[in-house]
Amino acid sequence: WSRVAASLDQLRREGPREGEEDITVSDEVRELAGIIADSIAGGLHFGTLEAQVWDGGHLLMQSHTDGATALLHLSLTLGGKRVLRVAKFPEPHSPYRHRSTPPPPPRPQIPLKRRLRSGAQREPEYNAISVWDDEAYYPEEIMDIDQLDGGAYIASPFCFEHGVRYENGDADPVIALQCRFGFINE
């Protein structure tokens, strides 16, 4: 982690390294690199903790990407059962998020449009990149990951579309801890 923090700090202070002169780094990116470097140096890798408890039966959470604190995210399931559904794309910059597409507005997130499978149709107001939309992805682009007692994952859900399904029929409530970056922005 110290090497990651040192590289980010160098980016904040000096911009691209020697031999990378063709890379343009905006002031905003340099500032963000510094915020992340300070958080790592301060031991805030998982500096925020959120407890989630659900005891109301079956629940399907809306498909989404997380905020910047989920650049590094540790999730621990302490009780019950939930399913993490993750979508992936066959190649970088798949059609729904091409480089020429402007970034989405600040939260609440409004998803960008993604292509439909050949021959598929859906309602025009539907979330076109929802992981719960069977018409938006081919089966090999979806992963369902069971999260049972003691289940854990570490990921960067800031970078990918995902959703959570809470299962019903379990006598125990779902209890999960979400550990994310704690940013210091002085």
Coordinates of N, CA and C in Angstrom, one line a residue, residues 16-129:
P16 N 2.4 13.2 -14.8 CA 2.9 11.9 -15.4 C 4.4 11.8 -15.2
R17 N 4.9 10.5 -15.1 CA 6.3 10.2 -15.0 C 7.0 10.4 -16.3
E18 N 8.4 10.4 -16.2 CA 9.2 10.5 -17.3 C 8.9 9.4 -18.3
G19 N 8.8 9.8 -19.6 CA 8.4 8.8 -20.6 C 6.9 8.7 -20.9
E20 N 6.1 9.4 -20.0 CA 4.6 9.5 -20.2 C 4.1 10.9 -20.5
E21 N 5.0 11.6 -21.2 CA 4.6 13.0 -21.5 C 3.4 13.1 -22.3
D22 N 3.0 12.1 -23.1 CA 1.8 12.2 -23.9 C 0.5 12.0 -23.2
I23 N 0.7 11.7 -21.9 CA -0.5 11.5 -21.0 C -0.9 12.9 -20.4
T24 N -2.1 13.3 -20.5 CA -2.6 14.5 -20.0 C -3.3 14.2 -18.7
V25 N -2.9 14.9 -17.6 CA -3.6 14.7 -16.3 C -4.1 16.0 -15.8
S26 N -5.5 16.1 -15.7 CA -6.1 17.3 -15.3 C -5.9 17.6 -13.8
D27 N -6.1 18.8 -13.4 CA -6.0 19.2 -12.0 C -6.9 18.4 -11.1
E28 N -8.1 18.1 -11.7 CA -9.1 17.3 -10.9 C -8.5 15.9 -10.6
V29 N -7.9 15.3 -11.6 CA -7.3 14.0 -11.4 C -6.2 14.0 -10.4
R30 N -5.3 15.1 -10.5 CA -4.2 15.2 -9.6 C -4.8 15.4 -8.1
E31 N -5.8 16.2 -8.0 CA -6.4 16.3 -6.7 C -7.0 15.0 -6.1
L32 N -7.7 14.3 -7.0 CA -8.2 13.0 -6.6 C -7.1 12.0 -6.2
A33 N -6.0 12.0 -7.0 CA -4.9 11.1 -6.6 C -4.4 11.5 -5.2
G34 N -4.3 12.8 -4.9 CA -3.9 13.2 -3.6 C -4.8 12.8 -2.5
I35 N -6.1 12.9 -2.7 CA -7.1 12.5 -1.7 C -7.0 11.0 -1.4
I36 N -6.8 10.2 -2.5 CA -6.7 8.7 -2.3 C -5.4 8.4 -1.6
A37 N -4.3 9.1 -2.0 CA -3.0 8.9 -1.4 C -3.0 9.2 0.1
D38 N -3.7 10.3 0.5 CA -3.8 10.7 1.9 C -4.6 9.7 2.7
S39 N -5.7 9.1 2.1 CA -6.5 8.1 2.7 C -5.7 6.9 3.0
I40 N -4.9 6.4 2.0 CA -4.1 5.2 2.2 C -3.1 5.5 3.3
A41 N -2.4 6.6 3.2 CA -1.3 6.9 4.1 C -1.9 7.0 5.5
G42 N -3.1 7.5 5.7 CA -3.8 7.6 7.0 C -4.4 6.3 7.5
G43 N -4.2 5.2 6.7 CA -4.8 3.9 7.1 C -6.3 3.9 7.0
L44 N -6.9 4.6 6.0 CA -8.3 4.7 5.9 C -8.8 3.8 4.7
H45 N -8.1 2.7 4.4 CA -8.5 1.8 3.3 C -9.9 1.4 3.5
F46 N -10.3 1.1 4.7 CA -11.7 0.7 4.9 C -12.2 1.6 6.1
G47 N -12.0 2.9 5.9 CA -12.3 3.9 6.9 C -13.7 4.2 7.2
T48 N -14.6 3.7 6.3 CA -16.0 3.9 6.6 C -16.7 2.5 6.7
L49 N -17.6 2.4 7.6 CA -18.3 1.1 7.8 C -19.8 1.4 7.8
E50 N -20.5 0.6 7.1 CA -22.0 0.7 7.0 C -22.6 -0.7 7.3
A51 N -23.4 -0.8 8.3 CA -24.1 -2.0 8.6 C -25.5 -2.0 7.9
Q52 N -25.8 -3.1 7.2 CA -27.1 -3.3 6.5 C -27.8 -4.5 7.1
V53 N -29.1 -4.3 7.5 CA -29.9 -5.3 8.1 C -31.2 -5.4 7.3
W54 N -31.6 -6.6 6.9 CA -32.9 -6.7 6.2 C -33.6 -8.0 6.8
D55 N -34.8 -7.8 7.2 CA -35.6 -8.9 7.8 C -37.0 -8.9 7.2
G56 N -37.1 -8.4 6.0 CA -38.5 -8.2 5.4 C -38.8 -9.1 4.3
G57 N -38.1 -10.3 4.1 CA -38.4 -11.2 3.0 C -37.6 -10.8 1.7
H58 N -38.2 -11.3 0.6 CA -37.5 -11.1 -0.7 C -37.4 -9.6 -1.0
L59 N -36.2 -9.1 -1.5 CA -36.1 -7.7 -1.9 C -35.1 -7.7 -3.0
L60 N -35.4 -7.0 -4.0 CA -34.5 -6.8 -5.2 C -34.1 -5.4 -5.2
M61 N -32.8 -5.1 -5.0 CA -32.2 -3.8 -5.0 C -32.0 -3.3 -6.4
Q62 N -32.2 -2.1 -6.7 CA -32.0 -1.5 -8.0 C -30.6 -1.7 -8.5
S63 N -30.4 -2.0 -9.7 CA -29.1 -2.1 -10.3 C -28.4 -0.7 -10.3
H64 N -27.1 -0.7 -10.0 CA -26.4 0.6 -9.9 C -24.9 0.4 -9.9
T65 N -24.2 1.5 -9.9 CA -22.7 1.6 -9.6 C -22.6 2.4 -8.3
D66 N -21.6 2.1 -7.5 CA -21.4 2.8 -6.3 C -20.6 4.1 -6.5
G67 N -20.6 4.9 -5.4 CA -19.8 6.2 -5.5 C -18.3 5.9 -5.3
A68 N -17.6 7.0 -5.3 CA -16.1 6.9 -5.3 C -15.5 6.2 -4.1
T69 N -16.2 6.2 -3.0 CA -15.6 5.6 -1.8 C -15.6 4.1 -2.0
A70 N -16.3 3.5 -3.0 CA -16.2 2.1 -3.4 C -15.2 1.8 -4.4
L71 N -14.2 2.7 -4.6 CA -13.0 2.3 -5.4 C -12.4 1.1 -4.7
L72 N -12.4 1.0 -3.4 CA -12.0 -0.2 -2.6 C -13.1 -0.5 -1.7
H73 N -13.6 -1.7 -1.8 CA -14.9 -2.1 -1.0 C -14.7 -3.5 -0.5
L74 N -14.9 -3.7 0.7 CA -14.9 -5.0 1.4 C -16.3 -5.3 1.9
S75 N -17.0 -6.4 1.5 CA -18.3 -6.7 2.0 C -18.3 -8.0 2.7
L76 N -18.9 -8.0 3.9 CA -18.9 -9.2 4.8 C -20.4 -9.5 5.1
T77 N -20.8 -10.7 4.8 CA -22.2 -11.2 5.2 C -22.1 -11.9 6.5
L78 N -22.8 -11.4 7.5 CA -22.7 -11.9 8.8 C -23.9 -12.8 9.2
G79 N -24.9 -12.7 8.4 CA -26.1 -13.6 8.6 C -27.1 -13.5 7.4
G80 N -27.9 -14.5 7.3 CA -28.9 -14.6 6.2 C -28.3 -14.9 4.9
K81 N -29.0 -14.7 3.8 CA -28.6 -14.9 2.5 C -28.9 -13.8 1.5
R82 N -27.9 -13.4 0.7 CA -28.2 -12.4 -0.3 C -27.4 -12.9 -1.5
V83 N -27.7 -12.3 -2.7 CA -27.0 -12.7 -3.9 C -26.5 -11.4 -4.5
L84 N -25.3 -11.3 -4.8 CA -24.7 -10.2 -5.6 C -24.7 -10.5 -7.0
R85 N -25.4 -9.7 -7.9 CA -25.4 -9.9 -9.3 C -24.5 -8.9 -9.9
V86 N -23.5 -9.3 -10.7 CA -22.6 -8.5 -11.4 C -22.7 -8.6 -12.9
A87 N -22.6 -7.5 -13.6 CA -22.6 -7.5 -15.1 C -21.2 -7.2 -15.5
K88 N -20.8 -7.9 -16.6 CA -19.5 -7.6 -17.3 C -19.8 -7.4 -18.8
F89 N -18.9 -6.8 -19.4 CA -19.0 -6.6 -20.8 C -17.9 -7.3 -21.6
P90 N -18.1 -7.7 -22.8 CA -17.1 -8.5 -23.5 C -15.8 -7.8 -23.8
E91 N -15.8 -6.5 -23.9 CA -14.6 -5.8 -24.2 C -14.7 -4.4 -23.5
P92 N -13.5 -3.8 -23.3 CA -13.5 -2.4 -22.8 C -14.3 -1.5 -23.7
H93 N -15.0 -0.5 -23.1 CA -15.7 0.5 -23.9 C -16.8 -0.1 -24.7
S94 N -17.5 -1.0 -24.2 CA -18.7 -1.6 -24.9 C -19.7 -0.5 -25.2
P95 N -20.6 -0.7 -26.2 CA -21.4 0.3 -26.7 C -22.1 1.2 -25.8
Y96 N -22.5 0.7 -24.6 CA -23.3 1.6 -23.7 C -22.5 2.7 -23.1
R97 N -21.2 2.5 -23.0 CA -20.3 3.5 -22.4 C -19.1 3.8 -23.3
H98 N -19.3 4.3 -24.4 CA -18.2 4.6 -25.3 C -17.5 5.9 -24.9
R99 N -16.2 6.0 -25.2 CA -15.4 7.2 -24.8 C -16.1 8.5 -25.2
S100 N -16.8 8.5 -26.3 CA -17.4 9.8 -26.7 C -18.7 10.1 -25.9
T101 N -19.2 9.2 -25.1 CA -20.4 9.4 -24.4 C -20.1 10.3 -23.2
P102 N -20.8 11.4 -23.0 CA -20.5 12.3 -21.8 C -20.8 11.5 -20.5
P103 N -20.0 11.9 -19.5 CA -20.3 11.2 -18.2 C -21.7 11.4 -17.7
P104 N -22.2 10.5 -16.9 CA -23.5 10.6 -16.4 C -23.6 11.8 -15.4
P105 N -24.8 12.4 -15.1 CA -24.9 13.5 -14.2 C -24.6 13.0 -12.8
P106 N -24.4 13.9 -11.8 CA -24.2 13.4 -10.4 C -25.4 12.7 -9.9
R107 N -25.2 11.9 -8.8 CA -26.3 11.1 -8.3 C -27.6 12.0 -8.1
P108 N -28.8 11.5 -8.4 CA -29.1 10.1 -8.6 C -28.6 9.7 -10.0
Q109 N -28.0 8.5 -10.1 CA -27.4 8.1 -11.4 C -28.5 7.8 -12.4
I110 N -28.3 8.3 -13.6 CA -29.2 8.0 -14.7 C -28.3 7.2 -15.7
P111 N -28.7 5.9 -15.8 CA -27.9 5.0 -16.6 C -27.8 5.4 -18.1
L112 N -26.7 5.2 -18.7 CA -26.5 5.4 -20.1 C -27.1 4.2 -20.9
K113 N -27.5 4.4 -22.1 CA -28.1 3.4 -22.9 C -27.1 2.4 -23.4
R114 N -27.5 1.1 -23.4 CA -26.6 0.0 -23.9 C -27.4 -0.7 -25.0
R115 N -26.7 -1.3 -25.9 CA -27.4 -2.0 -27.0 C -28.3 -3.1 -26.5
L116 N -29.3 -3.5 -27.3 CA -30.1 -4.6 -27.0 C -29.5 -5.8 -27.7
R117 N -29.8 -7.0 -27.1 CA -29.4 -8.2 -27.8 C -30.2 -8.2 -29.1
S118 N -29.7 -8.9 -30.1 CA -30.4 -8.9 -31.4 C -31.8 -9.5 -31.2
G119 N -32.8 -8.8 -31.7 CA -34.2 -9.2 -31.6 C -34.9 -8.9 -30.3
A120 N -34.2 -8.3 -29.3 CA -34.8 -8.1 -28.0 C -35.6 -6.7 -28.1
Q121 N -36.6 -6.6 -27.2 CA -37.4 -5.4 -27.1 C -37.7 -5.1 -25.6
R122 N -37.8 -3.9 -25.3 CA -38.2 -3.5 -23.9 C -38.9 -2.2 -23.9
E123 N -39.5 -1.8 -22.8 CA -40.2 -0.5 -22.6 C -39.2 0.6 -22.7
P124 N -39.5 1.8 -23.3 CA -38.5 2.8 -23.5 C -38.0 3.4 -22.2
E125 N -38.8 3.4 -21.1 CA -38.3 4.1 -19.9 C -37.5 3.1 -19.0
Y126 N -37.3 1.9 -19.5 CA -36.6 0.9 -18.6 C -35.1 1.2 -18.5
N127 N -34.5 0.9 -17.4 CA -33.0 1.0 -17.1 C -32.3 0.1 -18.1
A128 N -31.7 0.6 -19.1 CA -31.2 -0.2 -20.2 C -29.9 -1.0 -19.8
I129 N -29.3 -0.7 -18.7 CA -28.1 -1.5 -18.3 C -28.3 -2.2 -17.0

